[in-house]
Short mmCIF file of C-alpha atoms and ligand atoms in Angstrom, two decimals:
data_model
loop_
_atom_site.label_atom_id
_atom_site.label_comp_id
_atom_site.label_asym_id
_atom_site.label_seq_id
_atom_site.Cartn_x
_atom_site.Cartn_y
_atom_site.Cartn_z
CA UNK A 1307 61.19 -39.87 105.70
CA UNK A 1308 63.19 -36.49 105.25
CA UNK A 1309 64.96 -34.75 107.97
CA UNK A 1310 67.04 -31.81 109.15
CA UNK A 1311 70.19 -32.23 109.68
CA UNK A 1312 71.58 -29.13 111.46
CA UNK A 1313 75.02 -28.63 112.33
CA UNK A 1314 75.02 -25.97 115.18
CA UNK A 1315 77.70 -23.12 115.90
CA UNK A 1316 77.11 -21.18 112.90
CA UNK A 1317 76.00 -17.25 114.19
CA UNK A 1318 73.36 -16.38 111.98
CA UNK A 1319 73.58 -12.88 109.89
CA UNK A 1320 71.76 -11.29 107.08
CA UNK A 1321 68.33 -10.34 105.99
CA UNK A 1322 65.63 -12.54 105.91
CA UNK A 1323 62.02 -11.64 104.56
CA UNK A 1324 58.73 -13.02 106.08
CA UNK A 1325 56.37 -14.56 104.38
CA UNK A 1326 52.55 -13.86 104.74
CA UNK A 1327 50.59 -15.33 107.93
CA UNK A 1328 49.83 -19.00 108.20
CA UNK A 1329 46.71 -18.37 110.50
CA UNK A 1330 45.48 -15.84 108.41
CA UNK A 1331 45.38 -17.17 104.88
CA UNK A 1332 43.64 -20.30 106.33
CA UNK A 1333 40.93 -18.46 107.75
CA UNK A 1334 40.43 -16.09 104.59
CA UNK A 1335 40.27 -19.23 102.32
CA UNK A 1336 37.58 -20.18 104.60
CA UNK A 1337 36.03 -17.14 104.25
CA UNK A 1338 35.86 -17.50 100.41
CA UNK A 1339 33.04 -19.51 101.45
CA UNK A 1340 30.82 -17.17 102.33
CA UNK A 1341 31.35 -14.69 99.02
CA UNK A 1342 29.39 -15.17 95.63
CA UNK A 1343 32.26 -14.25 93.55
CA UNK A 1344 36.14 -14.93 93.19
CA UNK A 1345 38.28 -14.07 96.15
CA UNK A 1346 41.81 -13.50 94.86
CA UNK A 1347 44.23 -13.98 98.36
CA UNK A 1348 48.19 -12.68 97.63
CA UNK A 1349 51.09 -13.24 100.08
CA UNK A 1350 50.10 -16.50 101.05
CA UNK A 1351 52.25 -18.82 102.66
CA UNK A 1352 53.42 -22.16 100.16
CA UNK A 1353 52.92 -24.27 102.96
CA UNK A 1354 51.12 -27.86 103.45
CA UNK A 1355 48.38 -26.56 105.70
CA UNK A 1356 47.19 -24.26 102.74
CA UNK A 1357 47.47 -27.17 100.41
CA UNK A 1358 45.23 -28.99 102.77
CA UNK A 1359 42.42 -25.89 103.24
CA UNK A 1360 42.43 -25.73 99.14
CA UNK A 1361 41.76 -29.19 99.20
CA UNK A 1362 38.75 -29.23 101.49
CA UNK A 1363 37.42 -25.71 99.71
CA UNK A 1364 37.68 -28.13 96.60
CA UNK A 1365 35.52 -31.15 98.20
CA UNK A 1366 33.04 -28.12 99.31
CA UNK A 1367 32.88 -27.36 95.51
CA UNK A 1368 34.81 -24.37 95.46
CA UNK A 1369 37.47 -23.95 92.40
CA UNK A 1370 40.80 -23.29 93.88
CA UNK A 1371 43.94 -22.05 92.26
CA UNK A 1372 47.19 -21.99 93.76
CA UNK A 1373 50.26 -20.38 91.93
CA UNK A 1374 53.14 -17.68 93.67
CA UNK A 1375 51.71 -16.84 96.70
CA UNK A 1376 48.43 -16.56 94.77
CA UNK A 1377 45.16 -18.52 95.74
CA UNK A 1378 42.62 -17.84 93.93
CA UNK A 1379 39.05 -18.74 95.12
CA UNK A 1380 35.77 -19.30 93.02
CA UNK A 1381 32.68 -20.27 93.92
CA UNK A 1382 31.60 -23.59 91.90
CA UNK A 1383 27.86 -24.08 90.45
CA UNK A 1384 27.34 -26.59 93.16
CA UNK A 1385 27.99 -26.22 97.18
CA UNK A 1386 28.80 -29.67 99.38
CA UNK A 1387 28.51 -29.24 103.18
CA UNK A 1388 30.31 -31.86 104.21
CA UNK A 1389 34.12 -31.61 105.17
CA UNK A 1390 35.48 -35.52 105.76
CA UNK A 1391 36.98 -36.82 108.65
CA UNK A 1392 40.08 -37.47 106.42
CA UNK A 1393 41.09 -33.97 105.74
CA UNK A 1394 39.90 -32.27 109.48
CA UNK A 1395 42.14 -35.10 110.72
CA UNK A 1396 44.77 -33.57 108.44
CA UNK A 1397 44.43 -30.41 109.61
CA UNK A 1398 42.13 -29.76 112.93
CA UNK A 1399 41.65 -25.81 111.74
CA UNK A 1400 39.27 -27.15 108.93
CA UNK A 1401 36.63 -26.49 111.18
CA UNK A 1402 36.69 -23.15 110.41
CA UNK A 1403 34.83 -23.59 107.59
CA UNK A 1404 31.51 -24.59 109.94
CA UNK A 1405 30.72 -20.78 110.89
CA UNK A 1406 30.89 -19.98 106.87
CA UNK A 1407 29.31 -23.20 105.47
CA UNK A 1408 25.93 -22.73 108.15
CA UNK A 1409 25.95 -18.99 107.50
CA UNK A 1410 25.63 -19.60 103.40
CA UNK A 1411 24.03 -22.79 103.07
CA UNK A 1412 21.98 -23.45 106.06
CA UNK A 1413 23.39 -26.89 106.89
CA UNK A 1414 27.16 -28.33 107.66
CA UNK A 1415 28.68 -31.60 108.71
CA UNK A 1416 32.45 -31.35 109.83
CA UNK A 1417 34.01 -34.15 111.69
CA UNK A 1418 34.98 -33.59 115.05
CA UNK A 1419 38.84 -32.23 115.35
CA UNK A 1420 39.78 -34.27 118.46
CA UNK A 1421 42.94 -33.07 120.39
CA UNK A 1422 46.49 -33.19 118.93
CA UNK A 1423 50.02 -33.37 120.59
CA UNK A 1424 49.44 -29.83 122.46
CA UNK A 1425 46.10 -30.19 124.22
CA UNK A 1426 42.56 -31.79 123.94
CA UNK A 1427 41.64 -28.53 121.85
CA UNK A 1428 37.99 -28.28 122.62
CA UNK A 1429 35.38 -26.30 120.40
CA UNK A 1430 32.50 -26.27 122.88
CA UNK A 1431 32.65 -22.22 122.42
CA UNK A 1432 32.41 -22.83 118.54
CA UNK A 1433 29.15 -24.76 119.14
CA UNK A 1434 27.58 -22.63 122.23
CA UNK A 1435 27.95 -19.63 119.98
CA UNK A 1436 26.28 -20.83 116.82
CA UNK A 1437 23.36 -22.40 119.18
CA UNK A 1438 23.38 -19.09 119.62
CA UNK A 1439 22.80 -16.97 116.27
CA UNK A 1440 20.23 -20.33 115.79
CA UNK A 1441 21.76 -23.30 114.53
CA UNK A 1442 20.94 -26.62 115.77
CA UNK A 1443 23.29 -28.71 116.46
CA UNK A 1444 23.95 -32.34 117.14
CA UNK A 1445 26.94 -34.03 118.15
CA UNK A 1446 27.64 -37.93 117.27
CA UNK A 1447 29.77 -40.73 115.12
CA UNK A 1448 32.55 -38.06 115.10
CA UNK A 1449 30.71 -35.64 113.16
CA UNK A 1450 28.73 -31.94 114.27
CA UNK A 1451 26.05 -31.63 112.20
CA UNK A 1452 24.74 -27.92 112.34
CA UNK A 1453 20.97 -26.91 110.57
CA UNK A 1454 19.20 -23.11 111.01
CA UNK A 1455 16.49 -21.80 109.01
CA UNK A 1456 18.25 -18.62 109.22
CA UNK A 1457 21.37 -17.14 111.54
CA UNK A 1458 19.76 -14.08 113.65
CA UNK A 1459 22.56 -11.91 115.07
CA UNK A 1460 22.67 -11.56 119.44
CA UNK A 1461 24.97 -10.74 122.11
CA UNK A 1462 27.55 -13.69 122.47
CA UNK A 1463 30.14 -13.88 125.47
CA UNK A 1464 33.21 -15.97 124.93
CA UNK A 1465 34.11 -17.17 128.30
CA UNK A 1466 38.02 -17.64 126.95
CA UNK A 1467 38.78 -15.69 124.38
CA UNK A 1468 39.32 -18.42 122.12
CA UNK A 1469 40.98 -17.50 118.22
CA UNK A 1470 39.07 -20.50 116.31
CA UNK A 1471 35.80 -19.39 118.34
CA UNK A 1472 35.89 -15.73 117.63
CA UNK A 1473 36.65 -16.59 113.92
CA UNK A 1474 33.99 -18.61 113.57
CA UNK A 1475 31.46 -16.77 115.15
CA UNK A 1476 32.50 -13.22 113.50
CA UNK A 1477 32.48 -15.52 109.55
CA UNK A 1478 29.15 -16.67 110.07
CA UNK A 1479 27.78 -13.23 112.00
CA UNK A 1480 28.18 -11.58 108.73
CA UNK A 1481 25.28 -13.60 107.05
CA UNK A 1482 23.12 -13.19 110.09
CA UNK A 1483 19.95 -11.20 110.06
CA UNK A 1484 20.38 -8.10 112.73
CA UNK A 1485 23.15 -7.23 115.01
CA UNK A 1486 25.98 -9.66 116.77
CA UNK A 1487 28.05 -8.93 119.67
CA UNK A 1488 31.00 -11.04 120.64
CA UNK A 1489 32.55 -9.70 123.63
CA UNK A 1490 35.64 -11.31 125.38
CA UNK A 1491 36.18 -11.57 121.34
CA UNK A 1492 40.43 -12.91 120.61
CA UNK A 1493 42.59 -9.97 119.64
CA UNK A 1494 44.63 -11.30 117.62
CA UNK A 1495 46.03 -9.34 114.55
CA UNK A 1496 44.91 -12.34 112.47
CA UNK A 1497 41.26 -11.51 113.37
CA UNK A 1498 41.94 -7.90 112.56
CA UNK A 1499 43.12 -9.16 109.05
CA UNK A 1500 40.15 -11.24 108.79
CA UNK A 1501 37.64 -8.31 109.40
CA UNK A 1502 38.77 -6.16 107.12
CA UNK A 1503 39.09 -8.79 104.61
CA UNK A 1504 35.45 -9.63 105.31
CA UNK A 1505 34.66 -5.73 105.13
CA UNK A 1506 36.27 -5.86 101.89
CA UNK A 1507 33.64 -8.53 101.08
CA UNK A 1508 30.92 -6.28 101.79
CA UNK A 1509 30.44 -7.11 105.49
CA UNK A 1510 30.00 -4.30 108.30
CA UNK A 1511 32.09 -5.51 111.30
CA UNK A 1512 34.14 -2.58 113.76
CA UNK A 1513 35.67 -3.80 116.90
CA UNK A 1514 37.60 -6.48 115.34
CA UNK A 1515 40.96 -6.60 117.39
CA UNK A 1516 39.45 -5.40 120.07
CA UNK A 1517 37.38 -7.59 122.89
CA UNK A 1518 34.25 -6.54 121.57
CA UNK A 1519 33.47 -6.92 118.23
CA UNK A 1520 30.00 -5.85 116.52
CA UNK A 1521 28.41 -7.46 113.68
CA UNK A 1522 26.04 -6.00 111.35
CA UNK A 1523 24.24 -8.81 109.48
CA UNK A 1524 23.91 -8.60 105.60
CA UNK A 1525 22.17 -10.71 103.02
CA UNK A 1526 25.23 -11.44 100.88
CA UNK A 1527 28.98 -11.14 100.55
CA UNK A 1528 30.54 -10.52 97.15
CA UNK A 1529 34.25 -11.96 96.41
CA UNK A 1530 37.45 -9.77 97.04
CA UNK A 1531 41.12 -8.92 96.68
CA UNK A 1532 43.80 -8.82 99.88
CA UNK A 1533 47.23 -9.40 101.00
CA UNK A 1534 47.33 -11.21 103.88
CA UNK A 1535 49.43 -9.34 106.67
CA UNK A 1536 52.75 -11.13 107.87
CA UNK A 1537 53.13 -13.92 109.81
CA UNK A 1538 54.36 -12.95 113.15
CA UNK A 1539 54.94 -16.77 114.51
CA UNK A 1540 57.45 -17.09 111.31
CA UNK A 1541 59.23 -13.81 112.24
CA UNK A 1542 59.48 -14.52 116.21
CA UNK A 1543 61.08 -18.21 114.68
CA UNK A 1544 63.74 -16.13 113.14
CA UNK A 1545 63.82 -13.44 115.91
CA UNK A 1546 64.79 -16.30 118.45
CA UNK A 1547 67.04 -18.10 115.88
CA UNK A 1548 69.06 -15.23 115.83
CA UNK A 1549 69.57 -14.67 119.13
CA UNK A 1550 70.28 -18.25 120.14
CA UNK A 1551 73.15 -18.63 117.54
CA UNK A 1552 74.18 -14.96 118.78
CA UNK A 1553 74.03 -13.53 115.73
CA UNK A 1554 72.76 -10.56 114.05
CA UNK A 1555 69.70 -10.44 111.04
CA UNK A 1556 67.61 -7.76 110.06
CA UNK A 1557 64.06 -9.05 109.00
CA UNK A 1558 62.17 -7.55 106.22
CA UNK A 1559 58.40 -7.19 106.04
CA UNK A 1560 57.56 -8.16 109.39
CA UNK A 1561 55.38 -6.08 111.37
CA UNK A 1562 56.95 -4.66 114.45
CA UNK A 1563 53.68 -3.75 116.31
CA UNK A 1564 52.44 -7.37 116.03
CA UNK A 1565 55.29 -8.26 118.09
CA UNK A 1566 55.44 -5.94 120.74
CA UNK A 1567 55.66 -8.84 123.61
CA UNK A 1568 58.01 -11.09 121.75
CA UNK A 1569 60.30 -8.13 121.23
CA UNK A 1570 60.16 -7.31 125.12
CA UNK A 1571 60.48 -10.62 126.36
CA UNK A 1572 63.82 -10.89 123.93
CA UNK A 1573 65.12 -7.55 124.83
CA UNK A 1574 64.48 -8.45 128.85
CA UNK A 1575 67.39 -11.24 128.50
CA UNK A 1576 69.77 -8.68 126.60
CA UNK A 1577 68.69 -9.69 122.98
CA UNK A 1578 69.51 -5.71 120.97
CA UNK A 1579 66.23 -5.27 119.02
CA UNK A 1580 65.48 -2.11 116.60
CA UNK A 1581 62.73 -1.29 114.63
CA UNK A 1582 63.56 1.00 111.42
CA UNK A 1583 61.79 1.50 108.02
CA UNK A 1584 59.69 -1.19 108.45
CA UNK A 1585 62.54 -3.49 109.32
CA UNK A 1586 63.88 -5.21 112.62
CA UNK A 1587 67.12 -5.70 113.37
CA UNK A 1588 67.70 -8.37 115.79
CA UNK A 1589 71.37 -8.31 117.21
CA UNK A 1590 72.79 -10.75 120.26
CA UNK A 1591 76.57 -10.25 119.67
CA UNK A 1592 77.56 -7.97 122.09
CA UNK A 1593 75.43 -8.99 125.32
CA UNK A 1594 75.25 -11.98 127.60
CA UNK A 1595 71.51 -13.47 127.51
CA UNK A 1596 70.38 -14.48 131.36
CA UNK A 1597 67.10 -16.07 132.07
CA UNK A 1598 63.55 -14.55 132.33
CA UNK A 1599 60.13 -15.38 133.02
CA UNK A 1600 57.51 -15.47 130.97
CA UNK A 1601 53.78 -16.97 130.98
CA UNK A 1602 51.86 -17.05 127.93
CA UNK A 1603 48.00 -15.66 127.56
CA UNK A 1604 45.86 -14.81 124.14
CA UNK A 1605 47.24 -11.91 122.26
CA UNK A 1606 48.67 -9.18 123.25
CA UNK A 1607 50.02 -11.60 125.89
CA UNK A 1608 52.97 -13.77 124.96
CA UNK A 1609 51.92 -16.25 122.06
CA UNK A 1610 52.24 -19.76 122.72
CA UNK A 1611 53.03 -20.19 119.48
CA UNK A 1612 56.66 -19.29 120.25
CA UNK A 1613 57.26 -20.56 123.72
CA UNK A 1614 58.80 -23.69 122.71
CA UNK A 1615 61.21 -21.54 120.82
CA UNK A 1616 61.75 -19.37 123.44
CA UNK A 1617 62.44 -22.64 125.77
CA UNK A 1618 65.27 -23.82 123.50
CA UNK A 1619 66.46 -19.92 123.79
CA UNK A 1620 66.26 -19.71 127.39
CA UNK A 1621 67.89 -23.42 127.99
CA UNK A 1622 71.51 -21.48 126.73
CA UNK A 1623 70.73 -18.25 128.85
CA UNK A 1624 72.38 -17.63 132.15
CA UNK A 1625 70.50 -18.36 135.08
CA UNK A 1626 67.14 -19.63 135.89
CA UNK A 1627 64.53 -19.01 133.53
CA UNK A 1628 60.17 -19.74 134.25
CA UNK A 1629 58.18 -20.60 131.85
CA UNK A 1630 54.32 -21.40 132.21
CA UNK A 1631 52.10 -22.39 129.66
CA UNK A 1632 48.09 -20.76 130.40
CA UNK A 1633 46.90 -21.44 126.93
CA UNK A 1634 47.14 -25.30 125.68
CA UNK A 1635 47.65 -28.18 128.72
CA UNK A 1636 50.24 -29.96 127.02
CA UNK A 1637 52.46 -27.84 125.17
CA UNK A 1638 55.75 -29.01 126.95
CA UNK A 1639 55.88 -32.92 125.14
CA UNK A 1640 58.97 -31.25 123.09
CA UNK A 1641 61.29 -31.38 126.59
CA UNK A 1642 62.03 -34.43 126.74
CA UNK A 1643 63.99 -33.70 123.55
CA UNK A 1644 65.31 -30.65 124.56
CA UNK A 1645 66.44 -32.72 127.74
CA UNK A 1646 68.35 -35.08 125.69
CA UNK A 1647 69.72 -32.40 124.20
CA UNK A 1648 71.36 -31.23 127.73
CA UNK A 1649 68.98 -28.88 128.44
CA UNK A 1650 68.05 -28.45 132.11
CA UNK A 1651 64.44 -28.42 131.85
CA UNK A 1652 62.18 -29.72 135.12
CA UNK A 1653 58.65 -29.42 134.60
CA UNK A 1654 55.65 -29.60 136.57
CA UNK A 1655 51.59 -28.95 135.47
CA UNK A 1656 52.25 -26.18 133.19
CA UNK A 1657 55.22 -24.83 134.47
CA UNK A 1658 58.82 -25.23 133.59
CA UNK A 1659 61.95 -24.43 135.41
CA UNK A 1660 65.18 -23.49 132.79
CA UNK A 1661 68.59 -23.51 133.90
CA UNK A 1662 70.59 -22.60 131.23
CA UNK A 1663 73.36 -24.21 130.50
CA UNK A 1664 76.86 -23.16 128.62
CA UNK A 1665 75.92 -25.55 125.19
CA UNK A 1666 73.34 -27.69 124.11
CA UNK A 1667 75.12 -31.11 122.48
CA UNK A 1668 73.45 -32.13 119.25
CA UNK A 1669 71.46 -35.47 119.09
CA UNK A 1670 68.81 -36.83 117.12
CA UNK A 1671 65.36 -35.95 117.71
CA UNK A 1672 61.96 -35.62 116.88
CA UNK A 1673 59.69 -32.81 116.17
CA UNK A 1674 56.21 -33.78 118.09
CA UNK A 1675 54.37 -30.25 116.69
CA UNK A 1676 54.49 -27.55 114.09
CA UNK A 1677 56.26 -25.05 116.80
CA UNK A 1678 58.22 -27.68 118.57
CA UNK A 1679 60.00 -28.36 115.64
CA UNK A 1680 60.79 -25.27 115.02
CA UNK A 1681 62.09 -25.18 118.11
CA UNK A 1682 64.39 -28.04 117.97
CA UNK A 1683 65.98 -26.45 114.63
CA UNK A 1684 66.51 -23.54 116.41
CA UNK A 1685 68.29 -25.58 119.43
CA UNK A 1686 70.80 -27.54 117.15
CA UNK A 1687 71.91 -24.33 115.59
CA UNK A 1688 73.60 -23.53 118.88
CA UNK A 1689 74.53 -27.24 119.79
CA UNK A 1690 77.81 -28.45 119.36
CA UNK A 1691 77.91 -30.79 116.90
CA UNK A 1692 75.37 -32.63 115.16
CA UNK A 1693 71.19 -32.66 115.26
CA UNK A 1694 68.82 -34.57 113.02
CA UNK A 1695 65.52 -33.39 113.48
CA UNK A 1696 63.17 -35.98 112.19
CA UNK A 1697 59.16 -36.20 111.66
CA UNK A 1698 59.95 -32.68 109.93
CA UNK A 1699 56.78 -32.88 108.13
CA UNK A 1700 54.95 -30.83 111.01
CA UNK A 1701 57.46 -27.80 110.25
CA UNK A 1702 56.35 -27.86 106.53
CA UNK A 1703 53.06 -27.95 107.71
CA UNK A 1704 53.71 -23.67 108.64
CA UNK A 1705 57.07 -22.77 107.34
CA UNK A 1706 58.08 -21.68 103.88
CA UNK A 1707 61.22 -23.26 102.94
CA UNK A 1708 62.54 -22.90 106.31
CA UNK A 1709 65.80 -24.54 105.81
CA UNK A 1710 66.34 -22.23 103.10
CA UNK A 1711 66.09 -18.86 104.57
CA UNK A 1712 68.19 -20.21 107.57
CA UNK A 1713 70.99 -21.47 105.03
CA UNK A 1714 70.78 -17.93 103.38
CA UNK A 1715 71.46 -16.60 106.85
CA UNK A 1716 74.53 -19.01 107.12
CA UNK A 1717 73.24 -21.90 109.60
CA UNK A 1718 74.64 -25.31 108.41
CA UNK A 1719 71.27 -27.43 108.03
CA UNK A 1720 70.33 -29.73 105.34
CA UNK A 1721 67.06 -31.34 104.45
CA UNK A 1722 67.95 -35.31 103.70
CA UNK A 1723 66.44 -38.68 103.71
CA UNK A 1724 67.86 -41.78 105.31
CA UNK A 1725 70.22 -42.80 103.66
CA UNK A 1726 71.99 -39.44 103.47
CA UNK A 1727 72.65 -38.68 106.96
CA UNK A 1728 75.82 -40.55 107.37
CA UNK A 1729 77.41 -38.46 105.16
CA UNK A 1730 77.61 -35.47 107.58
CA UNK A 1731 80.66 -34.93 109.59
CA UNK A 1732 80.56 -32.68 112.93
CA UNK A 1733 82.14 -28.58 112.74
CA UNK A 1734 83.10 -26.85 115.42
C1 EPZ B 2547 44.78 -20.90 117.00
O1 EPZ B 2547 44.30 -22.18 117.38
C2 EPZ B 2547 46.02 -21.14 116.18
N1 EPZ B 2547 45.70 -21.97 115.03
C3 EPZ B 2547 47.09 -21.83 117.02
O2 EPZ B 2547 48.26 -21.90 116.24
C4 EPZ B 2547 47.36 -20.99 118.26
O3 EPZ B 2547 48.26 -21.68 119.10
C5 EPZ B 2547 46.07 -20.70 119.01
O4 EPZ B 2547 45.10 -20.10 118.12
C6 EPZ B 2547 46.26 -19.76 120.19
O5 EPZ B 2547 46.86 -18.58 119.78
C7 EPZ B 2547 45.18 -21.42 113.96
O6 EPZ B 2547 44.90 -20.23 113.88
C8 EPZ B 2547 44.95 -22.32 112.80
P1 EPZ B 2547 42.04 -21.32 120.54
P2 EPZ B 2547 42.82 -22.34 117.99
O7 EPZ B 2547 40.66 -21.68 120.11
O8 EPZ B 2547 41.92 -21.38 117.31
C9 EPZ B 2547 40.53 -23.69 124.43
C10 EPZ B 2547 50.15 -22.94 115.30
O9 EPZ B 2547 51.18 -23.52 115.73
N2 EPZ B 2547 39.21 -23.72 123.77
O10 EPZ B 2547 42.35 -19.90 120.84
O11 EPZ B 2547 42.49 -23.76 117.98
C11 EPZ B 2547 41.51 -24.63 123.71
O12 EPZ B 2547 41.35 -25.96 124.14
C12 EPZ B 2547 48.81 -23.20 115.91
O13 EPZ B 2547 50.19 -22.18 114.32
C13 EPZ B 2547 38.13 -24.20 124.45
O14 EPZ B 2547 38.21 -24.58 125.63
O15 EPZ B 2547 43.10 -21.86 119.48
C14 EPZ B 2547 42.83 -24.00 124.09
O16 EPZ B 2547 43.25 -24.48 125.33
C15 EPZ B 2547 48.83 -24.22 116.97
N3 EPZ B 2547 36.92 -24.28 123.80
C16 EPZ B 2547 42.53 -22.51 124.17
O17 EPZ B 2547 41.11 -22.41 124.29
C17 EPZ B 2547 36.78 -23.87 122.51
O18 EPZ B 2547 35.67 -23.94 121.97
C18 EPZ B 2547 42.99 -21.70 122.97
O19 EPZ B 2547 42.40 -22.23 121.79
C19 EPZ B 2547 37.89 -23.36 121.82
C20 EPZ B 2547 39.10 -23.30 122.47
#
């Protein structure tokens, strides 16, 4: 099994572009669903979760082509509804494609997701708001099995404002007959991209990035072009790797008014950021970083999807740091390896306590999640010595050659098997 091998002290510096959003290309290759004619998608991320959504669009009977950054998306002469336990297992944000396979066929069967190694993940919401537009739907043997004779649009309220829920919801609104509502809708720029994607389609949705979003059924979609926007997880990653090696790296293509809480929350613990011409320039040379608190909540709050990187910051920052996780109940399983990294990390329910500490010492350990492992990278490139990250197929799973862009940045990691690791020898 392949692993990173970092070797930590290098301060990172240079220019590093961003590739397009993860968590939006999924959900527009879902969408594809719902269209009667090609959807071409650019600036999507070569990633294995994409590989995986092309490869249940193909069991679904969709035609799927995937060259440089390109997927393109038609519409085969025959439409499956089922999507197999083996590839939502893969990849629990298959179920997207329930909203859009209901909405266009009338009928779906998706396995159940089940949890994963950051909470239990429930998609009651999902379900309680497609009861709603008029599906029936049973639960059993691991599988939902949704029926309607037709989606009629109503007022839905979200009670959390869930991302997968309003996604879902909003995809198969569009094919309903009348007028939907989702209030306490997520906010999420990804949603935004998704809505005017859809628009592009031929749908009629406003509100969408907004808490209420308003639907106005049509009787078909057509295909469409779009560039999906930039992935703000990927440029937080690089944001926070930056700042732990103190080091300075301008990041192209990002967009700065996605990341308006991530940039606060690094500028509170004396991280320099500037926006200019579309790029940001992230600089932690000249200032000491101390410890903050932050809690994360659903966009525009602080994204959980970069609190474990954040944690690995904060465990070399000065001074006590809080850190409380309100979105998934068991986002902190990545501790214990920051911990045996010498981080001083005490956690209780869903909070964490960080004193930071003068270095993190490099050790072997494994990534448990997608963002974890991120986080762990970004930990042994401050560490003295030596870390192997291993069970690195969860970071290709969401990041484009990630070992690449921090090597082009100057970080010391390598991407090796078994055998190789012995080869390394410890710098600085
Ligand atoms: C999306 O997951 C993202 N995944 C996650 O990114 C991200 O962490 C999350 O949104 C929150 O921002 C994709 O877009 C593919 P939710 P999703 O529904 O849609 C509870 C990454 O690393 N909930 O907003 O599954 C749920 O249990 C990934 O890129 C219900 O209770 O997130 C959780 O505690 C990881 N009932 C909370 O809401 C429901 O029906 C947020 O979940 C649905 C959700």
């Amino acid at each position: 099994m392949a692993k990173y091998v970092v070797v930590g002290g290098r301060k990172l510096e240079g220019r590093v572009a961003v590739g397009g959003a993860k968590n939006a290309a999924l959900k527009h290759m879902a969408a594809a669903l719902l269209g009667d004619g090609t959807t071409t998608l650019s600036n999507v991320p070569n990633i294995e979760d994409v590989k995986t959504m092309a490869e249940v669009l193909a069991r679904l009977g969709m035609a799927v082509e995937f060259t440089d950054h390109q997927v393109t998306i038609t519409p085969g002469s025959t439409l499956h509804n089922e999507a197999p336990y083996e590839l939502v297992r893969r990849m629990r944000a298959s179920v997207i494609v329930l909203g859009p396979l209901v909405a266009r066929l009338g009928a779906a069967r998706v396995a159940l997701p089940g949890g994963c190694n950051i909470g239990s993940r429930k998609i009651d919401l999902h379900i309680a708001g497609l009861e709603a537009l008029g599906t029936r739907i049973t639960v059993g043997h691991g599988y939902i099995e949704a029926e309607t004779d037709g989606l009629c649009g109503t007022n839905i309220f979200l009670d959390f404002p869930s991302v997968g829920a309003t996604e879902n919801l909003l995809m198969a609104a569009c094919l309903a007959k009348g007028r939907t509502l989702i209030e306490n809708a997520a906010r999420e720029p990804e949603i935004a991209d998704l809505a005017d994607f859809l628009n592009q389609m031929g749908a009629r949705i406003s509100g969408a990035g907004t808490s209420e979003i308003e639907i106005e059924g049509v009787s078909k979609l057509s295909g469409a072009e779009h560039h999906v926007i930039p992935d703000r997880i990927e440029a937080g990653t690089f944001m926070t790797a930056a700042a732990i090696s103190r080091g300075h790296v301008v990041l192209e293509g990002a967009r700065a008014e996605n990341l308006g809480m991530i940039i606060a929350k690094l500028r509170e613990c004396g991280v320099e950021v500037e926006t200019i011409d579309g790029r940001i320039i992230v600089d932690a040379t000249r200032n000491k970083l101390h410890g903050i608190d932050i809690s994360t909540l659903p966009y525009p709050g602080f994204a959980t999807d970069m609190q474990p990187q954040f944690m690995a910051l904060l465990a070399t920052a000065k001074g006590t740091s809080f850190m409380t996780e309100n979105v998934f109940e068991s986002r902190f399983m990545f501790v214990d390896e920051l911990i045996r990294m010498g981080a001083d990390i005490r956690t209780e329910d869903h909070q964490a306590r960080i004193k930071g500490v003068p270095r993190l010492s490099g050790a072997p350990v494994r990534a448990p999640d997608l963002r974890a492992g991120a986080a762990l990278v970004i930990a042994g490139l401050s560490a003295d010595g030596i870390t192997e990250i291993g069970d690195i197929h969860h970071i290709d799973r969401g990041y484009e050659g990630f070992d690449e862009k921090l090597r082009s940045l100057g970080a010391e990691i390598s991407r090796v098997g078994e055998k190789e690791t012995n080869h390394l020898t410890a710098v600085g």
